């Protein structure tokens, strides 16, 4: 990655709100490249991605977590903090706040403090696309379950990774979300369209790739019995039932240890989870297969890894500061 045109002095910090990160000219193909490179560097470079620290009160009114990671490819260290209030959407008081603080590990200088409200969904959608491409490279039909932020990004990101996809389906219950899915697809691929489906079982039975990106309000979950041989189901949020994980022929994850921390809702009655067969960094490096047999039903668990936030955040910070965006503040004593 290019060096910053305007590196902050040791006592200064560039603040990049979301408005400064809009329309940077970062393509989805660039996002895929940077995220893939970050995963590979976890095995072949000087990168680190410790488990996240999670804090949650007994009444579950909020959930907070922090992560620190190092992307060896760009020599960048990042500290990400997330706070969600009313994550279960039971109090009609939902709030979400998150940022990442980046430092250049060559100079020791701070790079920026960034809003990551859109960075997170971008790297998550890129990870889902990388999983889908690895597990089902010849896919022709994709189904997205959910129309929130992830659902709106999912299809153009999939097409950036898999341009030969022919049929694109979306399942959701909110007219505004369905409209946003179609509009974002047209923005990136004007000649492509998405079919809104109302029979989830029939659509899931036809799809090669199923992305579960719905929120807690998901009314229906894709079942294992619905899936055809060779399908891959990628779970980010909700929309894919736990029986797909337990009944899959092959299971992949971004990180097994992190899956153990974040997937309690998928556990069996005794609290157990099936073993993961392969992790995404090893698959991308060719060290592990994404499936054993062409007819395997593959379950993929996409849990966010901060090393991808760091790598993509560095790309976006470099681009934003090169365009004279953001505000420079003196946060510490010189």
XYZ file of C-alpha atoms in Angstrom:
334
model
C 0.000 0.000 0.000
C 1.082 3.550 -0.600
C 2.394 5.644 2.261
C 0.154 8.371 3.573
C 0.590 11.696 1.839
C -0.010 13.451 5.139
C 1.276 11.321 8.015
C 0.208 12.625 11.383
C 2.864 13.957 13.695
C 3.342 11.970 16.921
C 1.000 14.340 18.817
C -1.597 14.632 16.034
C -4.421 12.434 14.834
C -6.486 12.441 11.650
C -10.191 11.927 12.342
C -12.157 10.372 9.481
C -15.940 10.384 10.000
C -18.122 8.394 7.634
C -18.743 11.463 5.461
C -15.012 11.590 4.699
C -15.051 7.947 3.581
C -17.851 8.179 1.024
C -17.132 7.747 -2.689
C -13.406 7.137 -2.313
C -13.252 5.194 -5.550
C -12.511 1.903 -3.792
C -13.966 -0.859 -5.973
C -15.360 -4.135 -4.688
C -12.559 -5.932 -6.513
C -10.047 -3.902 -4.504
C -11.891 -4.789 -1.312
C -11.744 -8.482 -2.220
C -8.034 -8.265 -2.998
C -7.140 -6.513 0.261
C -9.286 -8.815 2.411
C -7.894 -11.932 0.722
C -4.347 -10.662 1.207
C -5.061 -10.030 4.893
C -6.256 -13.609 5.415
C -3.241 -15.043 3.629
C -0.861 -12.899 5.678
C -2.213 -14.513 8.842
C -0.362 -17.668 7.804
C 2.472 -16.401 5.644
C 3.177 -12.938 7.056
C 3.713 -11.053 10.293
C 0.010 -10.622 11.068
C -1.860 -11.275 14.286
C -5.549 -11.579 15.127
C -6.201 -12.312 18.833
C -9.684 -13.227 20.005
C -12.088 -10.384 20.706
C -12.943 -9.313 24.244
C -16.706 -9.229 24.865
C -18.662 -7.506 27.645
C -22.397 -8.081 28.079
C -24.595 -7.255 31.107
C -26.854 -9.941 32.574
C -30.014 -8.380 31.149
C -28.438 -8.222 27.667
C -29.285 -4.546 27.269
C -26.040 -4.054 25.380
C -23.016 -5.834 23.997
C -19.541 -4.358 23.693
C -16.363 -5.789 22.290
C -12.854 -4.737 21.434
C -10.231 -6.219 19.150
C -6.608 -5.511 18.343
C -4.873 -6.808 15.243
C -1.802 -6.362 13.075
C -1.786 -6.560 9.277
C 1.736 -7.546 8.313
C 1.177 -6.765 4.634
C 0.704 -3.041 5.331
C 2.615 -2.846 8.648
C -0.510 -1.473 10.295
C -1.835 -2.035 13.813
C -5.494 -1.415 14.550
C -7.661 -1.202 17.655
C -11.396 -1.643 16.993
C -14.145 -0.878 19.505
C -17.859 -1.673 19.085
C -20.801 -0.803 21.326
C -24.378 -1.913 20.617
C -27.284 -0.834 22.775
C -30.442 -2.950 22.649
C -28.854 -5.557 20.327
C -31.909 -7.829 20.705
C -34.168 -4.969 19.475
C -36.497 -5.526 22.460
C -36.503 -1.984 23.902
C -36.959 0.082 20.736
C -33.722 1.836 21.675
C -31.140 0.405 19.278
C -27.850 2.270 18.888
C -24.563 1.239 17.296
C -21.204 2.982 17.721
C -17.869 1.759 16.419
C -14.457 3.060 15.412
C -10.985 1.823 14.590
C -7.710 3.491 15.564
C -4.866 2.764 13.108
C -1.125 3.148 13.656
C 1.773 2.764 11.231
C 4.061 0.116 12.693
C 7.053 1.298 10.673
C 7.088 4.899 11.865
C 5.199 4.494 15.119
C 2.911 7.377 14.133
C -0.893 7.321 14.335
C -2.690 7.136 10.994
C -6.335 7.875 11.745
C -9.345 7.356 13.949
C -12.089 6.124 11.630
C -15.795 5.463 11.702
C -16.269 1.870 10.543
C -20.034 1.705 10.122
C -19.542 0.808 6.438
C -16.035 -0.639 6.556
C -17.233 -3.579 8.654
C -19.995 -4.663 6.266
C -17.611 -4.340 3.309
C -14.983 -6.672 4.729
C -17.676 -9.073 5.941
C -19.324 -9.255 2.511
C -15.915 -9.759 0.910
C -15.225 -12.650 3.282
C -18.565 -14.273 2.405
C -17.751 -13.948 -1.297
C -14.310 -15.479 -0.816
C -15.835 -18.407 1.082
C -18.507 -18.937 -1.567
C -16.018 -18.785 -4.444
C -13.671 -21.238 -2.757
C -16.395 -23.743 -1.894
C -18.478 -23.455 -5.069
C -16.435 -21.847 -7.880
C -18.801 -23.056 -10.615
C -21.942 -21.698 -8.941
C -24.639 -20.257 -11.167
C -27.371 -19.356 -8.643
C -27.070 -17.332 -5.436
C -29.689 -16.582 -2.785
C -29.373 -13.809 -0.210
C -31.569 -14.104 2.894
C -31.927 -10.641 4.408
C -32.106 -7.072 3.110
C -30.179 -5.043 5.682
C -26.756 -3.505 5.116
C -25.138 -6.901 4.473
C -27.943 -7.970 2.164
C -27.571 -4.801 0.113
C -23.839 -5.336 -0.420
C -23.864 -9.116 -0.816
C -24.841 -9.547 -4.463
C -22.526 -6.971 -6.097
C -19.663 -8.283 -3.939
C -20.467 -11.843 -5.029
C -20.494 -10.753 -8.674
C -17.132 -9.042 -8.224
C -15.746 -12.380 -7.025
C -17.851 -14.629 -9.288
C -18.873 -12.814 -12.495
C -20.307 -16.010 -14.022
C -23.239 -16.118 -11.610
C -26.432 -16.213 -13.672
C -29.403 -16.117 -11.287
C -29.577 -13.806 -8.276
C -32.317 -14.224 -5.668
C -33.177 -12.266 -2.536
C -35.616 -13.140 0.241
C -36.867 -10.537 2.671
C -39.950 -8.910 4.162
C -39.214 -5.187 4.004
C -40.069 -3.302 0.842
C -37.492 -0.606 1.557
C -34.749 -3.179 2.038
C -35.689 -5.081 -1.102
C -35.639 -1.832 -3.057
C -32.180 -0.992 -1.662
C -30.874 -4.446 -2.657
C -31.971 -3.875 -6.240
C -30.687 -0.282 -6.351
C -27.228 -1.181 -5.055
C -26.957 -4.048 -7.525
C -27.889 -1.715 -10.402
C -25.387 0.871 -9.169
C -22.514 -1.576 -9.602
C -23.963 -3.823 -12.329
C -26.536 -1.834 -14.348
C -27.364 -4.780 -16.627
C -28.019 -7.270 -13.824
C -31.202 -7.753 -11.828
C -32.289 -9.676 -8.758
C -35.414 -11.795 -8.399
C -37.386 -11.294 -5.190
C -38.590 -14.711 -3.980
C -41.414 -15.439 -1.553
C -40.909 -19.217 -1.313
C -37.692 -19.552 0.675
C -37.659 -23.345 0.569
C -37.954 -23.501 -3.214
C -35.289 -20.821 -3.740
C -32.891 -22.460 -1.276
C -33.363 -25.792 -3.011
C -32.296 -24.259 -6.312
C -29.369 -22.141 -5.066
C -25.715 -23.122 -5.236
C -24.837 -20.369 -2.742
C -26.999 -19.237 0.168
C -25.960 -16.224 2.239
C -27.658 -15.835 5.623
C -27.376 -12.125 6.397
C -30.749 -11.431 8.020
C -31.205 -9.745 11.378
C -32.765 -11.036 14.571
C -36.225 -10.455 13.157
C -35.757 -13.168 10.509
C -39.074 -14.991 10.216
C -37.821 -18.108 8.473
C -34.539 -20.003 8.413
C -33.086 -22.118 5.622
C -33.139 -25.793 6.641
C -30.559 -28.492 5.887
C -33.143 -30.692 4.177
C -33.845 -27.975 1.614
C -30.313 -27.796 0.235
C -29.235 -29.605 -2.901
C -25.975 -31.606 -3.102
C -22.960 -29.358 -3.551
C -24.552 -26.224 -2.085
C -22.673 -23.877 0.249
C -24.450 -21.975 3.025
C -22.558 -18.970 4.406
C -23.823 -17.621 7.724
C -23.100 -14.040 8.796
C -26.136 -13.118 10.880
C -29.387 -15.060 10.736
C -31.443 -16.801 8.075
C -29.723 -20.205 8.097
C -30.806 -22.710 10.734
C -28.336 -24.347 13.115
C -29.265 -27.737 11.623
C -27.343 -26.747 8.472
C -24.185 -26.502 10.570
C -24.859 -29.784 12.368
C -25.977 -31.631 9.236
C -23.353 -30.319 6.821
C -20.879 -32.664 5.133
C -18.046 -30.140 5.481
C -17.585 -27.046 7.646
C -15.330 -24.049 7.180
C -14.796 -20.946 9.295
C -12.759 -17.797 9.228
C -11.307 -18.820 12.596
C -12.263 -21.856 14.694
C -11.448 -20.311 18.070
C -13.447 -17.204 17.308
C -16.379 -19.322 16.161
C -16.393 -20.994 19.563
C -16.746 -17.552 21.156
C -19.418 -16.066 18.905
C -21.683 -18.959 17.854
C -23.381 -20.010 21.097
C -26.795 -19.759 19.412
C -25.776 -22.534 17.002
C -24.790 -25.043 19.683
C -26.596 -28.332 20.220
C -28.706 -28.920 23.341
C -25.609 -30.096 25.206
C -23.713 -26.933 24.213
C -21.481 -28.659 21.673
C -20.504 -27.574 18.184
C -19.314 -29.838 15.360
C -15.639 -29.737 14.441
C -14.521 -27.280 11.790
C -12.842 -28.981 8.839
C -10.872 -26.036 7.451
C -10.200 -22.336 8.031
C -10.399 -19.702 5.310
C -6.727 -18.560 5.440
C -5.566 -22.141 4.794
C -8.111 -22.583 2.011
C -6.982 -19.382 0.260
C -3.351 -20.497 0.475
C -4.164 -23.939 -0.929
C -3.229 -25.656 2.344
C -6.715 -27.087 2.917
C -9.662 -27.896 0.624
C -12.939 -25.999 0.744
C -14.822 -29.308 0.404
C -13.965 -32.999 0.142
C -16.482 -34.072 -2.480
C -18.421 -32.210 -5.185
C -21.721 -33.254 -3.568
C -20.797 -32.070 -0.071
C -23.153 -29.568 1.500
C -20.741 -26.997 2.950
C -21.494 -24.764 5.922
C -19.325 -21.639 6.182
C -19.230 -19.515 9.342
C -18.182 -15.943 8.695
C -17.120 -14.253 11.927
C -15.428 -10.889 11.475
C -11.669 -10.782 11.989
C -10.068 -7.494 12.935
C -7.042 -8.091 10.709
C -9.335 -7.514 7.726
C -10.665 -4.298 9.298
C -7.071 -3.147 9.721
C -6.050 -3.954 6.156
C -9.143 -2.448 4.555
C -9.090 0.494 6.964
C -5.511 1.255 5.905
C -6.505 1.247 2.246
C -9.425 3.598 2.881
C -7.442 5.891 5.184
C -4.658 6.191 2.607
C -7.206 7.008 -0.079
C -9.099 9.520 2.080
C -6.022 11.403 3.252
C -4.597 11.505 -0.268
C -7.824 13.330 -1.193
C -7.405 15.849 1.652
C -10.316 14.492 3.648
C -10.803 14.382 7.375
C -9.747 16.667 10.213
C -6.393 16.847 11.929
C -6.511 17.307 15.696
C -3.838 17.523 18.353
C -4.937 14.861 20.804
C -1.742 14.335 22.783
C 0.983 16.604 24.115
C 3.838 17.150 21.687
